[in-house]
């Protein structure tokens, strides 16, 4: 007799695939035994059952990615011993090949970083690769990288083993149960309702519904941008002599992975132009389902795939399979508490890597639910990073075909999606294009990356990890910022108007710095959580006594808004309004910026009348503009927040008046190089929720003694009381002017590996590549060690001597900013 559904539970998980079972398993490991898993079909019947079961690292670019991957690999190795159910895991090895110098360079850049984080990847010769994969034609391969401990598992057996492990911890599983509604009260999830009308009340609801998650979330107003796409693999008939221990081979040049499958060969296809499946909704009864293969579309891709293993082209085909997998716009999963509904969590959108990353994601989410905070950097996977515009049917239709190829193909530091573009455009877009802008995409924004002399030249001739055709034009922008004056369209920045009787008390509780300043002042501050980890790195401008403007980067508006709403108390009278679309932000910076601003405004722009960190409403032509004297590049200048209806008028006046002062347009590449010469931090890029302001060198903005304290104050005080930290963020300048830095390069002190760079760019003023990153020692990292140590940075396997500094190497006394 089937066990009846409970009427209440501590946590209800919707979905019984790899992600749902992993989440349940890890919750029970943290002591939460009252867990209920509801599956509309049978366990694994969604997409888990037809997964390839690859447990391979790929090329990982963040600490979080490495931790999520290694957690799963290590768990899958030992899970059978715990549960008694085989996972089918076999460490047959993983081989990545490169048939061009760019790919070799990319892999050499990332391999040391991955080794630092527990992944034993190393370069081998083409001959060694051929010996490991004798069935392949590797005649065009220049180099290969091998991970011996990687391999494969059986997806169904693995999931069943996880389910048993969760049951051993108290979790209950119910199949054939369809959830039709997430129940809510006062903005909080309170349980679920089934198609039968039955209700389970719960403290937490977790959406792990795979490709069904978007439509289920939508019933509760939750934005989950993911889309199912056709995904193919081919399995050949038996191949004589094919070893079961053949390593998994990945080849980005053919967009294919290869592995043994029950005596035959599996060819997994990630074609450059894919196909979305069922834009409107996924049928609820699509269990253990297949899609009829589109042979006409796939034959060219199959021919390319077979070119790597031409000896098997005459082997018969056992199965040409097509099944759906769900993908997100940026190929990062959707994880965390939803911004729309408290106590409602999600783990979905695993981008065809649900078996590979399921355990790591389940572990992260379980800690998030039980402890209130995630244990790894989640800025790149947090569900709150998307807007609704990236979840429209048209956006999903246009972006999805590109995603499979982007997941599997060759990558470059500055490539960007080519589809679903022009989602968010500044009103200055056409003006910038006419000025020679090359546009890249970030968080759905069209951003001027750099400027060419003419619009016709605004193109990338060849993507590369070395200097590209725009490098010298970017250098001219950089020099103009240091010597003359530049204009940057920074409309992509988000600004929130926070106002009301309790707005000052509210923002002061969030902020490490003192927000209770006179109107017309701007404050640079961090927001942290109870453990002292970053939740924001931003500015707060006091416009009036009870009115403030919070400005954050384009990568974190959703997180910033969610953090504010999360900590707003019921008895506080505060309104929070996203005013980003109402304003256009133009930044004017450089030693001649005051001369330019004075020419276009009757307002006194002198240092005495308009000092650093001051905000005023000024006139520019017919427009009233909020001007904020602040900088993110290390030069005199202003942010101009312009009502959008006046933006083009103001822009035209600035450009015309700027001719006298050598005004140049500047793009995001120049913003990056300028700010890194000043070692300015960027939340979500350089620092994240696992870092803290003290170790990041931002203690000057932390007021531990301010009245009333702030969230995370005690945690930061404990860190501060320990004295000089062992772990500190430093700035580095390569002494050789030729190599380039992008991030993830290892840091060496006196021959010992001590950290890695978070980000890098070329410092045209300093005369070499610059970067910032955390170095960690077994002793306090003192200024003497920083100044006298023998520092080196690993760039693609070559150690380059570097200068390290605790203070900015450019204008450390801030003389240029405050002049």
mmCIF file of C-alpha atoms in Angstrom, residues 24 28 32-36 163-173:
data_model
loop_
_atom_site.group_PDB
_atom_site.id
_atom_site.type_symbol
_atom_site.label_atom_id
_atom_site.label_comp_id
_atom_site.label_asym_id
_atom_site.label_seq_id
_atom_site.Cartn_x
_atom_site.Cartn_y
_atom_site.Cartn_z
ATOM 1 C CA UNK A 24 17.503 16.048 -0.631
ATOM 2 C CA UNK A 28 19.745 15.213 5.249
ATOM 3 C CA UNK A 32 17.344 18.154 8.076
ATOM 4 C CA UNK A 33 15.402 14.897 8.056
ATOM 5 C CA UNK A 34 11.878 16.235 7.400
ATOM 6 C CA UNK A 35 12.320 16.455 3.619
ATOM 7 C CA UNK A 36 9.697 15.468 1.041
ATOM 8 C CA UNK A 163 17.714 8.866 -3.309
ATOM 9 C CA UNK A 164 18.529 5.939 -1.054
ATOM 10 C CA UNK A 165 21.105 8.023 0.779
ATOM 11 C CA UNK A 166 18.483 10.708 1.315
ATOM 12 C CA UNK A 167 15.954 8.111 2.549
ATOM 13 C CA UNK A 168 18.576 6.825 4.986
ATOM 14 C CA UNK A 169 18.649 10.371 6.362
ATOM 15 C CA UNK A 170 14.870 10.555 6.731
ATOM 16 C CA UNK A 171 13.731 12.033 3.403
ATOM 17 C CA UNK A 172 10.531 10.729 1.811
ATOM 18 C CA UNK A 173 9.937 10.335 -1.930
#
